[in-house]
Amino acid sequence: MKTHRTQVLIVGAGPAGLLLGQLLHRAGIDSLIVERSSGEHVLARIRAGVLEAGTVALLDEAGVSARLHAQGQPHHGFEMAVAGVRHRIDLQALVGRSVTVYGQTEVTRDLMEARLQTGRPTWFEAAQVRLDDFSGSSGAQVRASCVVQGEAREIVADFVAGCDGYHGVCRASVPPQAIHTYEKVYPFGWLGLLSNTPPVAPELLYTRHERGFSLCSMRSPTRSRYYLQVALTEKVEDWSDQRFWDELRSRLDPETASSLITGASLEKSIAPLRSFVAEPMRFGRLFLAGDAAHIVPPTGAKGLNLAASDVRYLSQAFIEHFQEGSHAGLDHYSSRCLARVWKAERFSWWMTSLMHNFDQEPEIQRKLQQAELDYLLSSEAAQRVLAENYVGLPF
Ligand code: RFL
Ligand code: PHB
């Protein structure tokens, strides 16, 4: 069997894995990325759209932000509609910071392009990825294997970064007694639609409505992304474009609804909503990052940003190790990440609880939600707390 040696084996070519590979490359550290899917498949997944300033800064540091700065849209605020009335959350005025609207697909495309330029290996369509030894107890290196184009390959590395998402193999390779997981599954999902139509509002619009939550987002002045809260039993096949647009219109205030421009969908999919954290995030020579370690419901726009902040800590830790022989960053990795992760989990859960319909919950829940919304929309102090979390907490 062919053996490939590298310093860091990265499992997963999503934004976390690709960004880690790029930051390590800039520091002269070698990596091998193994990805289960094809590059086209990775790029076809439509996901996040909102980048915190800290994420943009990290993409700057990685040298992959030229297109982001040319095409990304700075957003200085967003809107929340409740009981048919739109309220603006002025991020700039409240906390002096903004976010950038630039699709995850584009971030991934920029990172893949950069990876290609480095000449370092990425094995797409790698099947049966297996971590055979990462305990590090004997000081031994990581041993892993996979099958690429029918050929079995062995990998030997100093470390392995599990950037393989919620359903990946890395977290699943950890002995159950060594890991603790916390999980909350929400009783609904988001049905998303992407279309080549101008956005209905200049900024993101989060709407709380009796028929369910909706979000009007965008990718560019000519491309929109919309979401509807739907029951977990809904099937995407049952949602024609017409049904989607009709339902969205019914959840918007009349003025917004009348200015909605509809068109053929480029993509439609349903995502379940979940809060999930695995602790710790390090096991011997294995380090989990991004969705492999934690999931947030998308209402707070935090998932991709959290993946980036993990990668920031992990790349620094590897660089310290390889350049200075220091273990400190590696030893603190899990606790540093988790401190930030739990705050983003709290915020995402709060935003989700605030804006969705929870029909099955006791009636008092509705009244409490209403009171929370009334307080938020009438208190500048409460809005500042929202804004501070939305733009991203400091590292
Ligand atoms: P990914 O993107 O899931 O990438 C993991 C990669 O690992 C591969 N893989 C494997 N490879 C080899 N062997 C195996 N056994 C493997 N198993 C899996 C997969 O094929 C994949 O390529 O994880 P990563 O890199 O941690 O990135 C996380 C983000 O993708 C995610 O957190 C965000 O998309 C979440 N999210 C949002 N985040 C934000 O910051 N802002 C947003 O506005 C936002 N909106 C969203 C979102 C997620 C959504 N969905 C669909 C869940 C909106 C939605 C609807
Ligand atoms: C998106 O544009 O996909 C998006 C934006 C904000 C969110 C979630 C998703 O909170």
GROMACS .gro file of C-alpha atoms and ligand atoms in nm:
model
  460
    1MET     CA    1   0.000   0.000   0.000
    2LYS     CA    2   0.124   0.351  -0.086
    3THR     CA    3   0.205   0.560   0.222
    4HIS     CA    4   0.168   0.940   0.216
    5ARG     CA    5   0.344   1.145   0.485
    6THR     CA    6   0.239   1.494   0.589
    7GLN     CA    7   0.251   1.724   0.890
    8VAL     CA    8  -0.126   1.779   0.922
    9LEU     CA    9  -0.391   1.548   0.779
   10ILE     CA   10  -0.709   1.752   0.724
   11VAL     CA   11  -1.031   1.555   0.686
   12GLY     CA   12  -1.295   1.757   0.496
   13ALA     CA   13  -1.265   2.025   0.226
   14GLY     CA   14  -1.543   2.248   0.357
   15PRO     CA   15  -1.457   2.604   0.462
   16ALA     CA   16  -1.291   2.487   0.788
   17GLY     CA   17  -1.056   2.235   0.625
   18LEU     CA   18  -0.964   2.452   0.327
   19LEU     CA   19  -0.900   2.761   0.541
   20LEU     CA   20  -0.683   2.563   0.783
   21GLY     CA   21  -0.481   2.421   0.492
   22GLN     CA   22  -0.430   2.769   0.350
   23LEU     CA   23  -0.318   2.929   0.680
   24LEU     CA   24  -0.075   2.640   0.742
   25HIS     CA   25   0.061   2.670   0.389
   26ARG     CA   26   0.131   3.042   0.445
   27ALA     CA   27   0.341   2.939   0.748
   28GLY     CA   28   0.528   2.675   0.547
   29ILE     CA   29   0.346   2.379   0.705
   30ASP     CA   30   0.243   2.088   0.486
   31SER     CA   31  -0.103   1.932   0.484
   32LEU     CA   32  -0.302   1.672   0.297
   33ILE     CA   33  -0.677   1.729   0.260
   34VAL     CA   34  -0.901   1.426   0.210
   35GLU     CA   35  -1.261   1.495   0.107
   36ARG     CA   36  -1.539   1.241   0.063
   37SER     CA   37  -1.724   1.431  -0.211
   38SER     CA   38  -1.618   1.583  -0.542
   39GLY     CA   39  -1.517   1.949  -0.559
   40GLU     CA   40  -1.829   2.023  -0.767
   41HIS     CA   41  -2.050   1.868  -0.501
   42VAL     CA   42  -1.888   2.072  -0.224
   43LEU     CA   43  -1.946   2.390  -0.429
   44ALA     CA   44  -2.309   2.303  -0.502
   45ARG     CA   45  -2.410   2.319  -0.134
   46ILE     CA   46  -2.582   2.650  -0.070
   47ARG     CA   47  -2.532   2.753   0.290
   48ALA     CA   48  -2.418   3.057   0.484
   49GLY     CA   49  -2.423   3.417   0.368
   50VAL     CA   50  -2.312   3.641   0.655
   51LEU     CA   51  -1.948   3.690   0.754
   52GLU     CA   52  -1.836   3.853   1.078
   53ALA     CA   53  -1.552   4.109   1.057
   54GLY     CA   54  -1.326   3.858   1.237
   55THR     CA   55  -1.392   3.600   0.965
   56VAL     CA   56  -1.315   3.855   0.694
   57ALA     CA   57  -0.988   3.945   0.875
   58LEU     CA   58  -0.889   3.578   0.883
   59LEU     CA   59  -0.962   3.541   0.510
   60ASP     CA   60  -0.743   3.852   0.458
   61GLU     CA   61  -0.466   3.684   0.657
   62ALA     CA   62  -0.505   3.372   0.445
   63GLY     CA   63  -0.464   3.583   0.130
   64VAL     CA   64  -0.797   3.474  -0.021
   65SER     CA   65  -1.010   3.788   0.013
   66ALA     CA   66  -0.962   3.981  -0.313
   67ARG     CA   67  -1.297   3.876  -0.460
   68LEU     CA   68  -1.466   3.906  -0.120
   69HIS     CA   69  -1.368   4.274  -0.099
   70ALA     CA   70  -1.468   4.337  -0.462
   71GLN     CA   71  -1.804   4.158  -0.453
   72GLY     CA   72  -1.904   4.117  -0.087
   73GLN     CA   73  -2.157   4.366   0.046
   74PRO     CA   74  -2.094   4.544   0.376
   75HIS     CA   75  -2.417   4.547   0.580
   76HIS     CA   76  -2.439   4.807   0.856
   77GLY     CA   77  -2.769   4.678   0.990
   78PHE     CA   78  -3.054   4.430   0.943
   79GLU     CA   79  -3.429   4.431   0.997
   80MET     CA   80  -3.668   4.240   1.221
   81ALA     CA   81  -4.039   4.239   1.137
   82VAL     CA   82  -4.284   4.161   1.414
   83ALA     CA   83  -4.664   4.192   1.393
   84GLY     CA   84  -4.630   4.338   1.044
   85VAL     CA   85  -4.394   4.620   1.146
   86ARG     CA   86  -4.031   4.639   1.028
   87HIS     CA   87  -3.767   4.752   1.282
   88ARG     CA   88  -3.407   4.825   1.186
   89ILE     CA   89  -3.119   4.702   1.402
   90ASP     CA   90  -2.848   4.956   1.327
   91LEU     CA   91  -2.530   4.756   1.389
   92GLN     CA   92  -2.301   5.051   1.316
   93ALA     CA   93  -2.482   5.288   1.550
   94LEU     CA   94  -2.519   5.028   1.826
   95VAL     CA   95  -2.173   4.870   1.829
   96GLY     CA   96  -1.971   5.047   1.556
   97ARG     CA   97  -1.924   4.730   1.354
   98SER     CA   98  -2.079   4.566   1.047
   99VAL     CA   99  -2.102   4.228   0.874
  100THR     CA  100  -2.031   4.128   0.515
  101VAL     CA  101  -2.276   3.943   0.292
  102TYR     CA  102  -2.074   3.700   0.078
  103GLY     CA  103  -2.186   3.343   0.014
  104GLN     CA  104  -2.015   3.042   0.169
  105THR     CA  105  -2.003   2.896  -0.184
  106GLU     CA  106  -1.786   3.189  -0.292
  107VAL     CA  107  -1.560   3.161   0.016
  108THR     CA  108  -1.516   2.791  -0.064
  109ARG     CA  109  -1.448   2.864  -0.433
  110ASP     CA  110  -1.178   3.121  -0.338
  111LEU     CA  111  -1.019   2.874  -0.095
  112MET     CA  112  -1.023   2.588  -0.348
  113GLU     CA  113  -0.859   2.813  -0.607
  114ALA     CA  114  -0.589   2.911  -0.353
  115ARG     CA  115  -0.536   2.545  -0.257
  116LEU     CA  116  -0.477   2.456  -0.621
  117GLN     CA  117  -0.214   2.734  -0.644
  118THR     CA  118  -0.022   2.594  -0.344
  119GLY     CA  119   0.034   2.263  -0.523
  120ARG     CA  120  -0.034   2.080  -0.195
  121PRO     CA  121  -0.251   1.768  -0.230
  122THR     CA  122  -0.630   1.745  -0.196
  123TRP     CA  123  -0.781   1.402  -0.251
  124PHE     CA  124  -1.144   1.447  -0.354
  125GLU     CA  125  -1.381   1.150  -0.364
  126ALA     CA  126  -1.176   0.979  -0.092
  127ALA     CA  127  -1.382   0.681   0.027
  128GLN     CA  128  -1.364   0.485   0.354
  129VAL     CA  129  -1.156   0.746   0.535
  130ARG     CA  130  -1.046   0.580   0.860
  131LEU     CA  131  -0.843   0.705   1.156
  132ASP     CA  132  -0.648   0.406   1.284
  133ASP     CA  133  -0.440   0.570   1.557
  134PHE     CA  134  -0.449   0.923   1.691
  135SER     CA  135  -0.417   0.856   2.064
  136GLY     CA  136  -0.069   1.006   2.080
  137SER     CA  137  -0.020   0.811   2.405
  138SER     CA  138   0.296   0.644   2.286
  139GLY     CA  139   0.408   0.966   2.119
  140ALA     CA  140   0.334   0.791   1.793
  141GLN     CA  141   0.213   0.970   1.485
  142VAL     CA  142  -0.137   0.961   1.340
  143ARG     CA  143  -0.215   0.668   1.113
  144ALA     CA  144  -0.508   0.686   0.875
  145SER     CA  145  -0.624   0.529   0.552
  146CYS     CA  146  -0.866   0.580   0.266
  147VAL     CA  147  -0.948   0.460  -0.083
  148VAL     CA  148  -0.897   0.693  -0.381
  149GLN     CA  149  -1.001   0.582  -0.730
  150GLY     CA  150  -1.011   0.222  -0.612
  151GLU     CA  151  -0.662   0.241  -0.462
  152ALA     CA  152  -0.607   0.190  -0.087
  153ARG     CA  153  -0.375   0.453   0.060
  154GLU     CA  154  -0.213   0.488   0.402
  155ILE     CA  155  -0.145   0.827   0.560
  156VAL     CA  156   0.104   0.906   0.834
  157ALA     CA  157   0.084   1.252   0.991
  158ASP     CA  158   0.190   1.443   1.302
  159PHE     CA  159  -0.167   1.559   1.365
  160VAL     CA  160  -0.517   1.519   1.223
  161ALA     CA  161  -0.772   1.802   1.197
  162GLY     CA  162  -1.132   1.674   1.191
  163CYS     CA  163  -1.300   1.935   0.966
  164ASP     CA  164  -1.549   1.684   0.829
  165GLY     CA  165  -1.877   1.834   0.945
  166TYR     CA  166  -2.155   1.700   1.165
  167HIS     CA  167  -2.181   1.362   0.987
  168GLY     CA  168  -1.806   1.310   0.954
  169VAL     CA  169  -1.584   1.021   1.056
  170CYS     CA  170  -1.348   1.200   1.296
  171ARG     CA  171  -1.581   1.268   1.590
  172ALA     CA  172  -1.728   0.920   1.536
  173SER     CA  173  -1.377   0.769   1.578
  174VAL     CA  174  -1.346   0.895   1.936
  175PRO     CA  175  -1.422   0.631   2.204
  176PRO     CA  176  -1.765   0.718   2.352
  177GLN     CA  177  -1.629   0.738   2.707
  178ALA     CA  178  -1.386   1.014   2.601
  179ILE     CA  179  -1.647   1.254   2.461
  180HIS     CA  180  -1.955   1.429   2.597
  181THR     CA  181  -2.218   1.563   2.359
  182TYR     CA  182  -2.499   1.812   2.423
  183GLU     CA  183  -2.786   1.830   2.176
  184LYS     CA  184  -3.119   2.001   2.117
  185VAL     CA  185  -3.322   1.929   1.805
  186TYR     CA  186  -3.582   2.193   1.718
  187PRO     CA  187  -3.930   2.083   1.607
  188PHE     CA  188  -3.897   2.248   1.262
  189GLY     CA  189  -3.657   2.306   0.974
  190TRP     CA  190  -3.576   2.578   0.720
  191LEU     CA  191  -3.681   2.547   0.359
  192GLY     CA  192  -3.439   2.761   0.154
  193LEU     CA  193  -3.474   2.894  -0.200
  194LEU     CA  194  -3.207   3.063  -0.413
  195SER     CA  195  -3.312   3.270  -0.716
  196ASN     CA  196  -3.173   3.517  -0.965
  197THR     CA  197  -3.406   3.795  -0.852
  198PRO     CA  198  -3.325   4.126  -0.682
  199PRO     CA  199  -3.353   4.113  -0.300
  200VAL     CA  200  -3.686   4.237  -0.164
  201ALA     CA  201  -3.515   4.458   0.097
  202PRO     CA  202  -3.179   4.636   0.105
  203GLU     CA  203  -3.075   4.448   0.420
  204LEU     CA  204  -3.154   4.107   0.571
  205LEU     CA  205  -3.511   4.085   0.698
  206TYR     CA  206  -3.598   3.836   0.978
  207THR     CA  207  -3.976   3.805   1.018
  208ARG     CA  208  -4.173   3.661   1.311
  209HIS     CA  209  -4.520   3.560   1.187
  210GLU     CA  210  -4.814   3.346   1.298
  211ARG     CA  211  -4.761   3.120   0.995
  212GLY     CA  212  -4.394   3.077   1.089
  213PHE     CA  213  -4.058   3.250   1.068
  214SER     CA  214  -3.917   3.373   0.738
  215LEU     CA  215  -3.585   3.526   0.634
  216CYS     CA  216  -3.517   3.739   0.328
  217SER     CA  217  -3.144   3.728   0.255
  218MET     CA  218  -2.930   3.779  -0.051
  219ARG     CA  219  -2.607   3.695  -0.225
  220SER     CA  220  -2.575   3.997  -0.459
  221PRO     CA  221  -2.792   4.279  -0.600
  222THR     CA  222  -2.934   4.025  -0.846
  223ARG     CA  223  -2.944   3.706  -0.640
  224SER     CA  224  -3.171   3.639  -0.342
  225ARG     CA  225  -3.185   3.372  -0.073
  226TYR     CA  226  -3.512   3.317   0.114
  227TYR     CA  227  -3.601   3.082   0.400
  228LEU     CA  228  -3.929   2.959   0.553
  229GLN     CA  229  -3.981   2.780   0.883
  230VAL     CA  230  -4.145   2.446   0.793
  231ALA     CA  231  -4.253   2.136   0.984
  232LEU     CA  232  -4.001   1.851   0.995
  233THR     CA  233  -4.247   1.637   0.804
  234GLU     CA  234  -4.235   1.866   0.496
  235LYS     CA  235  -4.074   1.730   0.179
  236VAL     CA  236  -3.897   1.962  -0.062
  237GLU     CA  237  -4.072   1.788  -0.358
  238ASP     CA  238  -4.404   1.917  -0.227
  239TRP     CA  239  -4.286   2.278  -0.255
  240SER     CA  240  -4.326   2.413  -0.607
  241ASP     CA  241  -4.167   2.755  -0.658
  242GLN     CA  242  -4.518   2.902  -0.673
  243ARG     CA  243  -4.611   2.751  -0.336
  244PHE     CA  244  -4.289   2.884  -0.183
  245TRP     CA  245  -4.346   3.239  -0.311
  246ASP     CA  246  -4.712   3.238  -0.203
  247GLU     CA  247  -4.619   3.122   0.146
  248LEU     CA  248  -4.337   3.376   0.176
  249ARG     CA  249  -4.570   3.657   0.066
  250SER     CA  250  -4.827   3.553   0.324
  251ARG     CA  251  -4.565   3.589   0.602
  252LEU     CA  252  -4.439   3.934   0.496
  253ASP     CA  253  -4.601   4.267   0.580
  254PRO     CA  254  -4.825   4.381   0.289
  255GLU     CA  255  -4.588   4.650   0.163
  256THR     CA  256  -4.287   4.415   0.153
  257ALA     CA  257  -4.501   4.137   0.004
  258SER     CA  258  -4.618   4.360  -0.280
  259SER     CA  259  -4.260   4.450  -0.376
  260LEU     CA  260  -4.135   4.088  -0.378
  261ILE     CA  261  -3.999   3.991  -0.719
  262THR     CA  262  -4.020   3.616  -0.780
  263GLY     CA  263  -3.855   3.389  -1.033
  264ALA     CA  264  -3.743   3.034  -1.099
  265SER     CA  265  -3.549   2.869  -0.814
  266LEU     CA  266  -3.185   2.776  -0.870
  267GLU     CA  267  -3.189   2.558  -0.559
  268LYS     CA  268  -3.436   2.450  -0.291
  269SER     CA  269  -3.355   2.241   0.017
  270ILE     CA  270  -3.472   2.173   0.371
  271ALA     CA  271  -3.231   2.182   0.665
  272PRO     CA  272  -3.326   2.064   1.016
  273LEU     CA  273  -3.236   2.298   1.304
  274ARG     CA  274  -3.011   2.175   1.580
  275SER     CA  275  -2.794   2.296   1.869
  276PHE     CA  276  -2.504   2.057   1.933
  277VAL     CA  277  -2.169   2.069   2.111
  278ALA     CA  278  -1.908   1.795   2.158
  279GLU     CA  279  -1.663   1.834   2.446
  280PRO     CA  280  -1.366   1.836   2.445
  281MET     CA  281  -1.250   1.929   2.094
  282ARG     CA  282  -0.911   1.757   2.124
  283PHE     CA  283  -0.831   1.386   2.164
  284GLY     CA  284  -0.459   1.311   2.160
  285ARG     CA  285  -0.344   1.413   1.813
  286LEU     CA  286  -0.697   1.467   1.678
  287PHE     CA  287  -0.844   1.819   1.681
  288LEU     CA  288  -1.208   1.878   1.581
  289ALA     CA  289  -1.302   2.208   1.414
  290GLY     CA  290  -1.623   2.359   1.275
  291ASP     CA  291  -1.944   2.160   1.232
  292ALA     CA  292  -1.759   1.841   1.330
  293ALA     CA  293  -1.755   1.975   1.688
  294HIS     CA  294  -2.063   2.196   1.707
  295ILE     CA  295  -2.382   2.293   1.526
  296VAL     CA  296  -2.594   2.605   1.575
  297PRO     CA  297  -2.936   2.676   1.425
  298PRO     CA  298  -2.876   2.923   1.138
  299THR     CA  299  -3.091   3.204   1.283
  300GLY     CA  300  -2.787   3.380   1.433
  301ALA     CA  301  -2.571   3.336   1.118
  302LYS     CA  302  -2.294   3.188   1.332
  303GLY     CA  303  -2.200   2.840   1.194
  304LEU     CA  304  -1.942   2.937   0.933
  305ASN     CA  305  -1.806   3.212   1.157
  306LEU     CA  306  -1.753   2.966   1.443
  307ALA     CA  307  -1.578   2.727   1.205
  308ALA     CA  308  -1.346   3.015   1.110
  309SER     CA  309  -1.274   3.106   1.472
  310ASP     CA  310  -1.184   2.741   1.554
  311VAL     CA  311  -0.948   2.743   1.256
  312ARG     CA  312  -0.791   3.066   1.378
  313TYR     CA  313  -0.702   2.905   1.713
  314LEU     CA  314  -0.599   2.574   1.555
  315SER     CA  315  -0.373   2.725   1.287
  316GLN     CA  316  -0.199   2.939   1.551
  317ALA     CA  317  -0.152   2.632   1.772
  318PHE     CA  318   0.000   2.425   1.489
  319ILE     CA  319   0.225   2.715   1.381
  320GLU     CA  320   0.351   2.761   1.740
  321HIS     CA  321   0.416   2.389   1.760
  322PHE     CA  322   0.602   2.352   1.433
  323GLN     CA  323   0.793   2.681   1.449
  324GLU     CA  324   0.868   2.710   1.821
  325GLY     CA  325   0.818   2.359   1.956
  326SER     CA  326   0.552   2.492   2.194
  327HIS     CA  327   0.256   2.279   2.306
  328ALA     CA  328   0.069   2.563   2.478
  329GLY     CA  329  -0.165   2.647   2.189
  330LEU     CA  330  -0.249   2.281   2.130
  331ASP     CA  331  -0.314   2.229   2.502
  332HIS     CA  332  -0.545   2.532   2.524
  333TYR     CA  333  -0.718   2.475   2.189
  334SER     CA  334  -1.028   2.301   2.321
  335SER     CA  335  -1.099   2.537   2.612
  336ARG     CA  336  -1.033   2.849   2.401
  337CYS     CA  337  -1.272   2.734   2.129
  338LEU     CA  338  -1.542   2.613   2.364
  339ALA     CA  339  -1.557   2.944   2.553
  340ARG     CA  340  -1.652   3.115   2.225
  341VAL     CA  341  -1.863   2.825   2.097
  342TRP     CA  342  -2.099   2.824   2.398
  343LYS     CA  343  -2.163   3.198   2.365
  344ALA     CA  344  -2.253   3.155   1.998
  345GLU     CA  345  -2.470   2.854   2.090
  346ARG     CA  346  -2.655   3.068   2.345
  347PHE     CA  347  -2.707   3.351   2.097
  348SER     CA  348  -2.825   3.120   1.816
  349TRP     CA  349  -3.067   2.940   2.050
  350TRP     CA  350  -3.198   3.277   2.174
  351MET     CA  351  -3.251   3.418   1.822
  352THR     CA  352  -3.425   3.093   1.722
  353SER     CA  353  -3.650   3.096   2.031
  354LEU     CA  354  -3.735   3.461   1.971
  355MET     CA  355  -3.834   3.444   1.603
  356HIS     CA  356  -3.995   3.102   1.540
  357ASN     CA  357  -4.339   2.958   1.608
  358PHE     CA  358  -4.347   2.692   1.876
  359ASP     CA  359  -4.706   2.567   1.833
  360GLN     CA  360  -4.656   2.261   2.052
  361GLU     CA  361  -4.522   2.455   2.350
  362PRO     CA  362  -4.747   2.561   2.641
  363GLU     CA  363  -4.932   2.889   2.582
  364ILE     CA  364  -4.719   3.075   2.834
  365GLN     CA  365  -4.421   3.030   2.602
  366ARG     CA  366  -4.592   3.250   2.341
  367LYS     CA  367  -4.659   3.525   2.592
  368LEU     CA  368  -4.300   3.516   2.715
  369GLN     CA  369  -4.174   3.533   2.357
  370GLN     CA  370  -4.401   3.830   2.292
  371ALA     CA  371  -4.269   4.007   2.603
  372GLU     CA  372  -3.910   3.940   2.498
  373LEU     CA  373  -3.979   4.089   2.153
  374ASP     CA  374  -4.158   4.394   2.301
  375TYR     CA  375  -3.863   4.452   2.534
  376LEU     CA  376  -3.602   4.409   2.259
  377LEU     CA  377  -3.774   4.643   2.014
  378SER     CA  378  -3.824   4.915   2.277
  379SER     CA  379  -3.485   4.897   2.450
  380GLU     CA  380  -3.165   5.030   2.300
  381ALA     CA  381  -2.969   4.839   2.564
  382ALA     CA  382  -3.128   4.510   2.455
  383GLN     CA  383  -3.063   4.591   2.089
  384ARG     CA  384  -2.699   4.659   2.171
  385VAL     CA  385  -2.669   4.311   2.322
  386LEU     CA  386  -2.823   4.164   2.005
  387ALA     CA  387  -2.592   4.371   1.781
  388GLU     CA  388  -2.280   4.283   1.982
  389ASN     CA  389  -2.349   3.913   1.935
  390TYR     CA  390  -2.460   3.940   1.572
  391VAL     CA  391  -2.141   4.112   1.455
  392GLY     CA  392  -1.938   3.852   1.648
  393LEU     CA  393  -1.787   3.851   1.996
  394PRO     CA  394  -1.417   3.935   2.026
  395PHE     CA  395  -1.160   3.653   2.024
  396RFL     P1  396  -1.888   2.145   0.621
  396RFL     O1  397  -1.912   2.264   0.537
  396RFL     O2  398  -1.999   2.055   0.652
  396RFL     O3  399  -1.770   2.064   0.553
  396RFL     C1  400  -1.734   1.934   0.595
  396RFL     C2  401  -1.672   1.859   0.478
  396RFL     O4  402  -1.629   1.731   0.522
  396RFL     C3  403  -1.664   1.635   0.424
  396RFL     N1  404  -1.674   1.501   0.488
  396RFL     C4  405  -1.582   1.405   0.475
  396RFL     N2  406  -1.466   1.400   0.410
  396RFL     C5  407  -1.394   1.284   0.417
  396RFL     N3  408  -1.437   1.175   0.484
  396RFL     C6  409  -1.554   1.175   0.552
  396RFL     N4  410  -1.595   1.067   0.618
  396RFL     C7  411  -1.631   1.293   0.550
  396RFL     N5  412  -1.750   1.330   0.603
  396RFL     C8  413  -1.775   1.455   0.566
  396RFL     C9  414  -1.797   1.686   0.369
  396RFL     O5  415  -1.824   1.632   0.239
  396RFL    C10  416  -1.772   1.837   0.367
  396RFL     O6  417  -1.718   1.879   0.244
  396RFL     O7  418  -1.824   2.188   0.764
  396RFL     P2  419  -1.729   2.310   0.804
  396RFL     O8  420  -1.612   2.321   0.709
  396RFL     O9  421  -1.706   2.295   0.948
  396RFL    O10  422  -1.816   2.443   0.778
  396RFL    C11  423  -1.930   2.471   0.856
  396RFL    C12  424  -2.032   2.549   0.775
  396RFL    O11  425  -2.054   2.484   0.653
  396RFL    C13  426  -2.165   2.568   0.850
  396RFL    O12  427  -2.142   2.593   0.987
  396RFL    C14  428  -2.248   2.684   0.793
  396RFL    O13  429  -2.290   2.657   0.662
  396RFL    C15  430  -2.371   2.711   0.880
  396RFL     N6  431  -2.461   2.815   0.826
  396RFL    C16  432  -2.432   2.950   0.842
  396RFL     N7  433  -2.319   2.989   0.904
  396RFL    C17  434  -2.288   3.123   0.914
  396RFL    O14  435  -2.182   3.156   0.972
  396RFL     N8  436  -2.369   3.221   0.860
  396RFL    C18  437  -2.484   3.190   0.796
  396RFL    O15  438  -2.549   3.280   0.744
  396RFL    C19  439  -2.522   3.050   0.787
  396RFL     N9  440  -2.633   3.012   0.724
  396RFL    C20  441  -2.578   2.778   0.759
  396RFL    C21  442  -2.664   2.880   0.710
  396RFL    C22  443  -2.609   2.644   0.740
  396RFL    C23  444  -2.727   2.610   0.675
  396RFL    N10  445  -2.754   2.472   0.655
  396RFL    C24  446  -2.781   2.416   0.530
  396RFL    C25  447  -2.729   2.381   0.764
  396RFL    C26  448  -2.780   2.847   0.645
  396RFL    C27  449  -2.815   2.712   0.630
  396RFL    C28  450  -2.946   2.683   0.564
  397PHB     C1  451  -2.816   3.320   0.432
  397PHB     O1  452  -2.808   3.420   0.356
  397PHB     O2  453  -2.806   3.206   0.387
  397PHB     C2  454  -2.839   3.341   0.577
  397PHB     C3  455  -2.831   3.469   0.630
  397PHB     C4  456  -2.854   3.490   0.765
  397PHB     C5  457  -2.885   3.382   0.845
  397PHB     C6  458  -2.893   3.255   0.793
  397PHB     C7  459  -2.870   3.233   0.657
  397PHB     O3  460  -2.911   3.406   0.977
   0.00000   0.00000   0.00000
